Short mmCIF file of C-alpha atoms and ligand atoms in Angstrom, two decimals:
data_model
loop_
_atom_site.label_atom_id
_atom_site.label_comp_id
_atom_site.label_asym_id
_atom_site.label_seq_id
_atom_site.Cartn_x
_atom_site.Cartn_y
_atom_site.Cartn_z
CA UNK A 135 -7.53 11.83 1.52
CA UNK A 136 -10.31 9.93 0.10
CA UNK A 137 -10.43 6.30 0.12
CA UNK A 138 -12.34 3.68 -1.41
CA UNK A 139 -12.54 0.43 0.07
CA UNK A 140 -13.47 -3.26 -1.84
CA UNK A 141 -13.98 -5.94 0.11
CA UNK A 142 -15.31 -3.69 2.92
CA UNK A 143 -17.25 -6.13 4.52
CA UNK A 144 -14.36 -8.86 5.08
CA UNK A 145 -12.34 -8.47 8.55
CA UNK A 146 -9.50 -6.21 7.30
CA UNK A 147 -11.81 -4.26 5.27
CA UNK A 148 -14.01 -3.91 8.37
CA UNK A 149 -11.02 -2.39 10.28
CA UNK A 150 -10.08 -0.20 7.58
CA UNK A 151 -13.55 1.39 7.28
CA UNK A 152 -13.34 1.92 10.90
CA UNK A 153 -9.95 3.26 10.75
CA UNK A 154 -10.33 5.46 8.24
CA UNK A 155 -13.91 6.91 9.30
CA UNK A 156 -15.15 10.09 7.12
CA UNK A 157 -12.24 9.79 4.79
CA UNK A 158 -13.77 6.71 3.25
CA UNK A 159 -15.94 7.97 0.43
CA UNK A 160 -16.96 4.51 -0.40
CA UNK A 161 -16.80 1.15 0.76
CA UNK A 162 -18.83 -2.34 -0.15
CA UNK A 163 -18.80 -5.92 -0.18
CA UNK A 164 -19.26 -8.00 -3.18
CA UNK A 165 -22.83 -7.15 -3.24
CA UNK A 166 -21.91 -3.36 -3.79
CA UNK A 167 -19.24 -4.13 -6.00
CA UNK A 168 -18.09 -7.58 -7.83
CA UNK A 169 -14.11 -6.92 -8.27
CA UNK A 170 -14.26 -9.32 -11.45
CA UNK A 171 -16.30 -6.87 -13.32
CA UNK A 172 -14.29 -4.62 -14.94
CA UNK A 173 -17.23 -2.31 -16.18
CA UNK A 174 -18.38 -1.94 -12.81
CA UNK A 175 -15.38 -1.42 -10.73
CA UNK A 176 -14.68 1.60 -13.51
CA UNK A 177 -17.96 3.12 -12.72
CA UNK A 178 -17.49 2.81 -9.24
CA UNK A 179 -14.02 4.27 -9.46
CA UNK A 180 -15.05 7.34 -11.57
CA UNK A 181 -18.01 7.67 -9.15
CA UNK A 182 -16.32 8.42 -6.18
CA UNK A 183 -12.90 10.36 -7.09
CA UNK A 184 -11.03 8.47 -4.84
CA UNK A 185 -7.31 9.50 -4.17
CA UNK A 186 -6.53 5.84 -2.80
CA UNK A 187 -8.45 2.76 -3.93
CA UNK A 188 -7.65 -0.15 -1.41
CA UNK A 189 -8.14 -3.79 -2.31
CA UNK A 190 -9.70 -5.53 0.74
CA UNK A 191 -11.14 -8.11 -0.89
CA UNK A 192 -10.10 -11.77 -1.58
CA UNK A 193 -11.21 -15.34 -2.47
CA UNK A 194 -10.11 -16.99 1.00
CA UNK A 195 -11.19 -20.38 0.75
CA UNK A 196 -7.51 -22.01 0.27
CA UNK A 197 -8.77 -25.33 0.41
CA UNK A 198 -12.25 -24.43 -2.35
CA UNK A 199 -9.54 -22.66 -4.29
CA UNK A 200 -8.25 -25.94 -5.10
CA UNK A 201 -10.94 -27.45 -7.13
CA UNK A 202 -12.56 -24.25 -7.94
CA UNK A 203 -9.55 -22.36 -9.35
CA UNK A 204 -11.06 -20.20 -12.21
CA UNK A 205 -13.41 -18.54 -9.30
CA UNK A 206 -10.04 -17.92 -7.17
CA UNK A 207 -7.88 -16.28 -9.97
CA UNK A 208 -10.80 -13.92 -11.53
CA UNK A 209 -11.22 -12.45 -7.68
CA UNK A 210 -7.54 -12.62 -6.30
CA UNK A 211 -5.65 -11.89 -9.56
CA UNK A 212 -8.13 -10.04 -12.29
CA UNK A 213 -10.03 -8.21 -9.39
CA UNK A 214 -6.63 -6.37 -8.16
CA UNK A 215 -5.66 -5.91 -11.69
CA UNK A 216 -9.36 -4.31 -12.64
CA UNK A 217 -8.85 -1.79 -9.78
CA UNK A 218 -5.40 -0.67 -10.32
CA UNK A 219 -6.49 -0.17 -13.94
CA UNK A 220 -9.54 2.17 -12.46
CA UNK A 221 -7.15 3.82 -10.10
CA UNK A 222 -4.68 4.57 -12.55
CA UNK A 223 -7.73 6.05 -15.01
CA UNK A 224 -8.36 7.91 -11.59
CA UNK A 225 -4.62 8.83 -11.01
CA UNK A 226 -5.25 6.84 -7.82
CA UNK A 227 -2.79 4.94 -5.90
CA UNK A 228 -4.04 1.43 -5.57
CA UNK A 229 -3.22 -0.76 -1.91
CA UNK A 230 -3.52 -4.26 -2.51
CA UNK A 231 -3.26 -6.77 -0.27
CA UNK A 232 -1.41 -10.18 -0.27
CA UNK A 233 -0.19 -13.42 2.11
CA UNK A 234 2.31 -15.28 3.09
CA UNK A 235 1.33 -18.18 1.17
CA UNK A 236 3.10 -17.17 -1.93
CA UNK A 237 5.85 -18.64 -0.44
CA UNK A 238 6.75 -22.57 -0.04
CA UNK A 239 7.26 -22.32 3.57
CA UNK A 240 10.69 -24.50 3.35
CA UNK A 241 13.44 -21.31 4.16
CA UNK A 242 13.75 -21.29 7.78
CA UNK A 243 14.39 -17.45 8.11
CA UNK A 244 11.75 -15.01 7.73
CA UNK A 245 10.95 -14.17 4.07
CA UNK A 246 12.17 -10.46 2.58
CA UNK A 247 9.94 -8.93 -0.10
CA UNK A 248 12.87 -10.07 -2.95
CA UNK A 249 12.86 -13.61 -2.15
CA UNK A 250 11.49 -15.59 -4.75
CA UNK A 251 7.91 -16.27 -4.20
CA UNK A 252 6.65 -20.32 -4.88
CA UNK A 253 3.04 -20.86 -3.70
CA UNK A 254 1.87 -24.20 -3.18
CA UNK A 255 -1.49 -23.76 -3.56
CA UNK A 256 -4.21 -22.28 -6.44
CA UNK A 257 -5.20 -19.56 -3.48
CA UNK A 258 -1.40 -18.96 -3.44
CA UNK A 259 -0.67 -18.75 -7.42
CA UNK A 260 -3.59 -17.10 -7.57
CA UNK A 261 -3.00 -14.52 -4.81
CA UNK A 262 0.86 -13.83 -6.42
CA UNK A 263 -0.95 -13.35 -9.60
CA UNK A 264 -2.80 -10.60 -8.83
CA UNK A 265 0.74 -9.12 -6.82
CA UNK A 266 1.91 -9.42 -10.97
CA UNK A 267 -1.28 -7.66 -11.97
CA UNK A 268 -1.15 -4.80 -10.04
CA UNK A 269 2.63 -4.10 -10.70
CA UNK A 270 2.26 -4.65 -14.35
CA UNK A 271 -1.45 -2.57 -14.48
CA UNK A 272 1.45 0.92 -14.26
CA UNK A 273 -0.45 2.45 -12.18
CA UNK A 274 1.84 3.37 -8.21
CA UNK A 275 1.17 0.80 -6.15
CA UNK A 276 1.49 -0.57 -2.17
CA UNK A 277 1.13 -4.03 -2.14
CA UNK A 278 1.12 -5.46 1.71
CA UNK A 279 1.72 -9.38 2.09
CA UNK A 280 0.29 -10.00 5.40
CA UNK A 281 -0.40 -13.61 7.35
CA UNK A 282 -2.66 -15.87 9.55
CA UNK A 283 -4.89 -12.70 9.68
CA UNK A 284 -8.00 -12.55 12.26
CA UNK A 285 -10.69 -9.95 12.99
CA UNK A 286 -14.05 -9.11 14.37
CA UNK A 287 -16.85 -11.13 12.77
CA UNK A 288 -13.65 -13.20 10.87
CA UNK A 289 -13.46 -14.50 7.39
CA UNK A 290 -17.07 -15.34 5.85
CA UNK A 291 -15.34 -17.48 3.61
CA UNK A 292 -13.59 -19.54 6.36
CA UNK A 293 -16.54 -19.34 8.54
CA UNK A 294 -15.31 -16.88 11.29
CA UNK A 295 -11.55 -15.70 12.64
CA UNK A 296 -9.81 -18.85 13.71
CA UNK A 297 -9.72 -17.64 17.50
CA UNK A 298 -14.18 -18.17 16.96
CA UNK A 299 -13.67 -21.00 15.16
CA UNK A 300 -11.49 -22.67 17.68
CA UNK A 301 -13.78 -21.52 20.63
CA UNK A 302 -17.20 -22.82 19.13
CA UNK A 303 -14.99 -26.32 18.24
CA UNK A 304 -14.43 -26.68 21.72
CA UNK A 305 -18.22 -26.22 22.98
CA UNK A 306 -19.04 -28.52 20.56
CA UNK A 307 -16.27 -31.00 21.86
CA UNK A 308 -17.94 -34.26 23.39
CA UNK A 309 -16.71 -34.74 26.77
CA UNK A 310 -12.82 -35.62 26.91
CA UNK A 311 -12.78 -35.56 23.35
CA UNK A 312 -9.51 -32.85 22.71
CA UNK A 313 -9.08 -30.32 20.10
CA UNK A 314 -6.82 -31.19 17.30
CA UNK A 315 -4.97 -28.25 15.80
CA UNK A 316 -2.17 -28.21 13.48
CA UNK A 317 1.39 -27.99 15.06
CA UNK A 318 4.06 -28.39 12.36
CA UNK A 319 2.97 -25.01 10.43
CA UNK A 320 4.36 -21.67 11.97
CA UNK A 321 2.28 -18.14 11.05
CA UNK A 322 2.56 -14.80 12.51
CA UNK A 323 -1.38 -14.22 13.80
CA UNK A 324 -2.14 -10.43 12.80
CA UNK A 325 -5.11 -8.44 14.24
CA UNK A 326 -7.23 -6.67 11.23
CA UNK A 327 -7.16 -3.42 12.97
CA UNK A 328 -3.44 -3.26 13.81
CA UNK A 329 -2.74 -3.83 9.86
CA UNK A 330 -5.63 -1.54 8.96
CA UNK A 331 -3.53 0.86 11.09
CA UNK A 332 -0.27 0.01 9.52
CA UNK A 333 -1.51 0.26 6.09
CA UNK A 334 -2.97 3.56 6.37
CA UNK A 335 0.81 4.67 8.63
CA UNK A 336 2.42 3.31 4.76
CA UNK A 337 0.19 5.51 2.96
CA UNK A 338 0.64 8.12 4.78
CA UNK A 339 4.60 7.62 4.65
CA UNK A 340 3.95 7.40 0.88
CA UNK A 341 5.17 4.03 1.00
CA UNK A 342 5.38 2.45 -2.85
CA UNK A 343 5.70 -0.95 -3.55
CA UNK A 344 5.72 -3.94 -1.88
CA UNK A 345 5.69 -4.64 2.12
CA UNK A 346 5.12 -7.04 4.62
CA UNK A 347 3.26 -6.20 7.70
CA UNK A 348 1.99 -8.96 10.57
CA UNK A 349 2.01 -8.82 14.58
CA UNK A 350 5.23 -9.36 16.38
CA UNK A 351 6.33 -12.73 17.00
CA UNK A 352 5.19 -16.42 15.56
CA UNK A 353 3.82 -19.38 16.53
CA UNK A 354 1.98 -23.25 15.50
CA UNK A 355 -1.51 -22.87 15.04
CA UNK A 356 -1.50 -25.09 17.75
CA UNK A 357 0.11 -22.54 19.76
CA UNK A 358 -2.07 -19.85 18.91
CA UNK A 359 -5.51 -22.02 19.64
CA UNK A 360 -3.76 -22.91 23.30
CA UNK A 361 -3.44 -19.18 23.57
CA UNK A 362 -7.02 -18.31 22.53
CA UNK A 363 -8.53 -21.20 24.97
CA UNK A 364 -6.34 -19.84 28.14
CA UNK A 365 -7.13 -16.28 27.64
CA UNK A 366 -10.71 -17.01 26.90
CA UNK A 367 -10.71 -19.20 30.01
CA UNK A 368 -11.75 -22.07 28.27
CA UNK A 369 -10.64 -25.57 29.73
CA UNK A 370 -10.69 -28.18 27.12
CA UNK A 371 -7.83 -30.94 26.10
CA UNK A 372 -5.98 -30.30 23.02
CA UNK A 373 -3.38 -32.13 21.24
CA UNK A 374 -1.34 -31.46 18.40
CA UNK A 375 -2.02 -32.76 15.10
CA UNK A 376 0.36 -32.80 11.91
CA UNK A 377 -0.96 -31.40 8.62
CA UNK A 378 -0.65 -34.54 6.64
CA UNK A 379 -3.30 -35.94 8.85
CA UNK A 380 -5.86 -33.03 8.98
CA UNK A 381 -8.16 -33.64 5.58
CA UNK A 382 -7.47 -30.58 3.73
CA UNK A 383 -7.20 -29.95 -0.16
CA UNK A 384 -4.57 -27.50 -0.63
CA UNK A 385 -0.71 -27.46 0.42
CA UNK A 386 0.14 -25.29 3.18
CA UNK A 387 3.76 -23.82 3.86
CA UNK A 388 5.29 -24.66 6.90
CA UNK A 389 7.10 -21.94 7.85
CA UNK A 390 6.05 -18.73 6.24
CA UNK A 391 7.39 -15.97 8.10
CA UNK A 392 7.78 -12.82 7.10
CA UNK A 393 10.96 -10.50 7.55
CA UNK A 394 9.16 -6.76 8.53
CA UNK A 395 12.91 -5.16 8.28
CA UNK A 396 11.28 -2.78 5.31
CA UNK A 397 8.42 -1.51 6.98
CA UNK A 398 10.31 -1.04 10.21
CA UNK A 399 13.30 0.98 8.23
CA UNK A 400 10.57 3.70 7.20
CA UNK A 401 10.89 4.47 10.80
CA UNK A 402 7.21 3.06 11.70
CA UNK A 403 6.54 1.35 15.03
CA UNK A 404 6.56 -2.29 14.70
CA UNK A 405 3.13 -3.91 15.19
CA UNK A 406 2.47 -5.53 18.61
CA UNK A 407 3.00 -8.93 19.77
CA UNK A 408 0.36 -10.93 18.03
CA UNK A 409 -0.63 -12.22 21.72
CA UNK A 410 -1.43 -8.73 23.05
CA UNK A 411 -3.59 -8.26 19.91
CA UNK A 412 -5.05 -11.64 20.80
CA UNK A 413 -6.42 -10.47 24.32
CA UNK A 414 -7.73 -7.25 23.38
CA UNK A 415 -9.68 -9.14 20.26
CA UNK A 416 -10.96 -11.48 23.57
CA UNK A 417 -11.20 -9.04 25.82
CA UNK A 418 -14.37 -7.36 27.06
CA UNK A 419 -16.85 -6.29 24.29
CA UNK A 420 -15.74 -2.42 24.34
CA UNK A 421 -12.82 -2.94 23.91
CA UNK A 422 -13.09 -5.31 20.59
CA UNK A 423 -12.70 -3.77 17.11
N1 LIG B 592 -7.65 -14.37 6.27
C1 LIG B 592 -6.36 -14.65 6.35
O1 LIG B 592 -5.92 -15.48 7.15
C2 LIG B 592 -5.37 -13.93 5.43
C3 LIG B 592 -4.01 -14.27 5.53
C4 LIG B 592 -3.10 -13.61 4.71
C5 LIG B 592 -3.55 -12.66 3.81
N2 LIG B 592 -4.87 -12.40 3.73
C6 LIG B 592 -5.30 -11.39 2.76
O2 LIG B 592 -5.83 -10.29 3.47
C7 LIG B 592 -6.85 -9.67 2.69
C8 LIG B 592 -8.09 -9.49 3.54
O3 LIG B 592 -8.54 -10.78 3.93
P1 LIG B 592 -9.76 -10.97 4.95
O4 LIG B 592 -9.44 -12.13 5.82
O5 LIG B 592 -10.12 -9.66 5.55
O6 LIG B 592 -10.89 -11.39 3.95
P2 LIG B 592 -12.38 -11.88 4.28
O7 LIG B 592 -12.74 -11.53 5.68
O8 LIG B 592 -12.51 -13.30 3.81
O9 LIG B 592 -13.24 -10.95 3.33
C9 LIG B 592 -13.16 -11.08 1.95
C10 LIG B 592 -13.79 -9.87 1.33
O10 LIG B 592 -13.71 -10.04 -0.08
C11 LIG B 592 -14.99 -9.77 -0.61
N3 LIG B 592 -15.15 -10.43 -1.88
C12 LIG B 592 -15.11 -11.75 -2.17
N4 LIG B 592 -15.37 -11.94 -3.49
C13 LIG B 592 -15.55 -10.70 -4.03
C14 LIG B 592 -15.85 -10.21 -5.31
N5 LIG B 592 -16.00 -11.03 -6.36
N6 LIG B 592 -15.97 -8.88 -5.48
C15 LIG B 592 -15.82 -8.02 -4.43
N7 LIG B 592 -15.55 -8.42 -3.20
C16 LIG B 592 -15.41 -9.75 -3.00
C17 LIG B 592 -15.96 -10.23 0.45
O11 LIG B 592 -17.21 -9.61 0.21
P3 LIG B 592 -18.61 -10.28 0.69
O12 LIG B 592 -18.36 -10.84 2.08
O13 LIG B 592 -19.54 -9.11 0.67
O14 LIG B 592 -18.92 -11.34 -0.30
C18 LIG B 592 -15.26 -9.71 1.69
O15 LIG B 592 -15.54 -8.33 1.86
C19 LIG B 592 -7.02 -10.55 1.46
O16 LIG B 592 -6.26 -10.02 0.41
C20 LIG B 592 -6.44 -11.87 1.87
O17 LIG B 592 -5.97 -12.62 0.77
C21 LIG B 592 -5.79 -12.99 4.53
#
């Protein structure tokens, strides 16, 4: 099959280009290819005869999404809905990829795809937009809501994957001064690769519609920077901190966890623990995607 990739140079586009090796026949970063251009995406498109055209790209920055939400909606809602256009002109099937945060966070058990989405945020309206896009553009579609996702070289927009981010916080940590991290909102972590891998398992179940794929297991983001610091064998004090008293523009859900009972009823292998993904993605260079 031939793919192209958008977004290729973000962490889960990364780990699909990798995944996918020779059957990508083409893959860029917004440099290569601005998603909010309709003119261009259809040239690209056309160019390359792709039989799957995979949306990797996104408008991360939840909190600059907040102030800045014109930017956020013309990548994360008219950039899905300019590919799936392209893909249908290409009788492509389009992948798209979505979060978590197009829910509220308040239902305590994990969230099925039919539950009734209510973002908090303009990433998360914007994000669910472009879910709307897609599935109104008529062309066959995967979408993939995924969460708290984290990769090699990590989100430019967010400044690295939050295990870096926590481990350069606490070099820079004065001495006894302890991490603060966020412990009344719960995510599923989920390593690029292992959803590159799942994606391209959905695809090649000829999966249609929507799914939601993350790691195994879910914990506070406290919880998952405690894990990062033990298995990276760094000693620093950290305390918990509640969300309402980190500075941060845009609303967060609480408890966003998704139910993977659809993607697991295809017969596919459920993704590992998010902890074992954790300590390969510290592990010794080699062995890091
Ligand atoms: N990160 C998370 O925690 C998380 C959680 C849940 C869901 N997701 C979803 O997972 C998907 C992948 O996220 P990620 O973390 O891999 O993203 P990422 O690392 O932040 O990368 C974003 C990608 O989007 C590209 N991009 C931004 N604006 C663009 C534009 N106008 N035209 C074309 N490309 C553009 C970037 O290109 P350049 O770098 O070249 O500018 C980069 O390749 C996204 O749909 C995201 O919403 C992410």
């Amino acid at each position: 099959m031939r793919y192209l990739i958008a977004g290729a140079t973000g962490q889960l586009g990364r780990a699909l280009v990798a995944r996918l090796g020779n059957d990508v026949v083409w893959a860029g970063g917004s440099a290569e290819l601005d998603v909010t251009d309709a003119d261009a995406v259809g040239r690209v498109v056309r160019g390359a005869r792709p039989d799957v055209v995979v949306n990797a790209s996104a408008w991360n920055d939840v909190d600059g999404a907040e102030t800045l939400g014109a930017a956020a909606f013309a990548v994360n809602a008219l950039g899905p809905l300019h590919l799936a256009r392209a893909a249908s002109d290409a009788a492509a099937l389009v992948v798209h990829v979505s979060t978590d945060f197009v829910f509220d966070g308040a239902q305590q058990a994990p969230y099925a795809e039919h539950d009734c989405p209510r973002p908090l945020s303009v990433y998360g309206a914007s994000k669910l937009a472009g879910e709307h896009l897609v599935i109104a553009s008529g062309c066959p579609y995967l979408i993939v809501r995924t969460s708290a996702l984290f990769g090699r070289g990590g989100s430019r927009a967010k400044g690295g994957s939050f295990p870096d981010r926590i481990l350069e916080r606490a070099t820079a940590l004065a001495p006894g001064e302890p991490l603060r991290v966020v412990s009344d909102q719960v995510c599923s972590p989920t390593y690029a690769p292992d959803l590159a891998d799942a994606i391209v398992r959905l695809i090649g179940k000829g999966a249609r519609g929507l799914y939601h794929v993350t790691n195994q297991g879910s914990c506070t983001w406290y919880a998952f920077a405690q894990e990062a610091l033990r298995v990276a064998r760094v000693d620093v004090p950290i305390v918990e901190a509640r969300a309402r008293d980190i500075a941060s523009r845009a609303r967060r859900p609480g408890h966003a966890i998704l139910s993977k009972e659809r993607f697991e009823a295809l017969g596919l292998p459920p993704l590992r623990p998010w902890a074992e993904a954790l300590a390969e993605y510290l592990g010794p260079a080699p062995t890091r995607h």
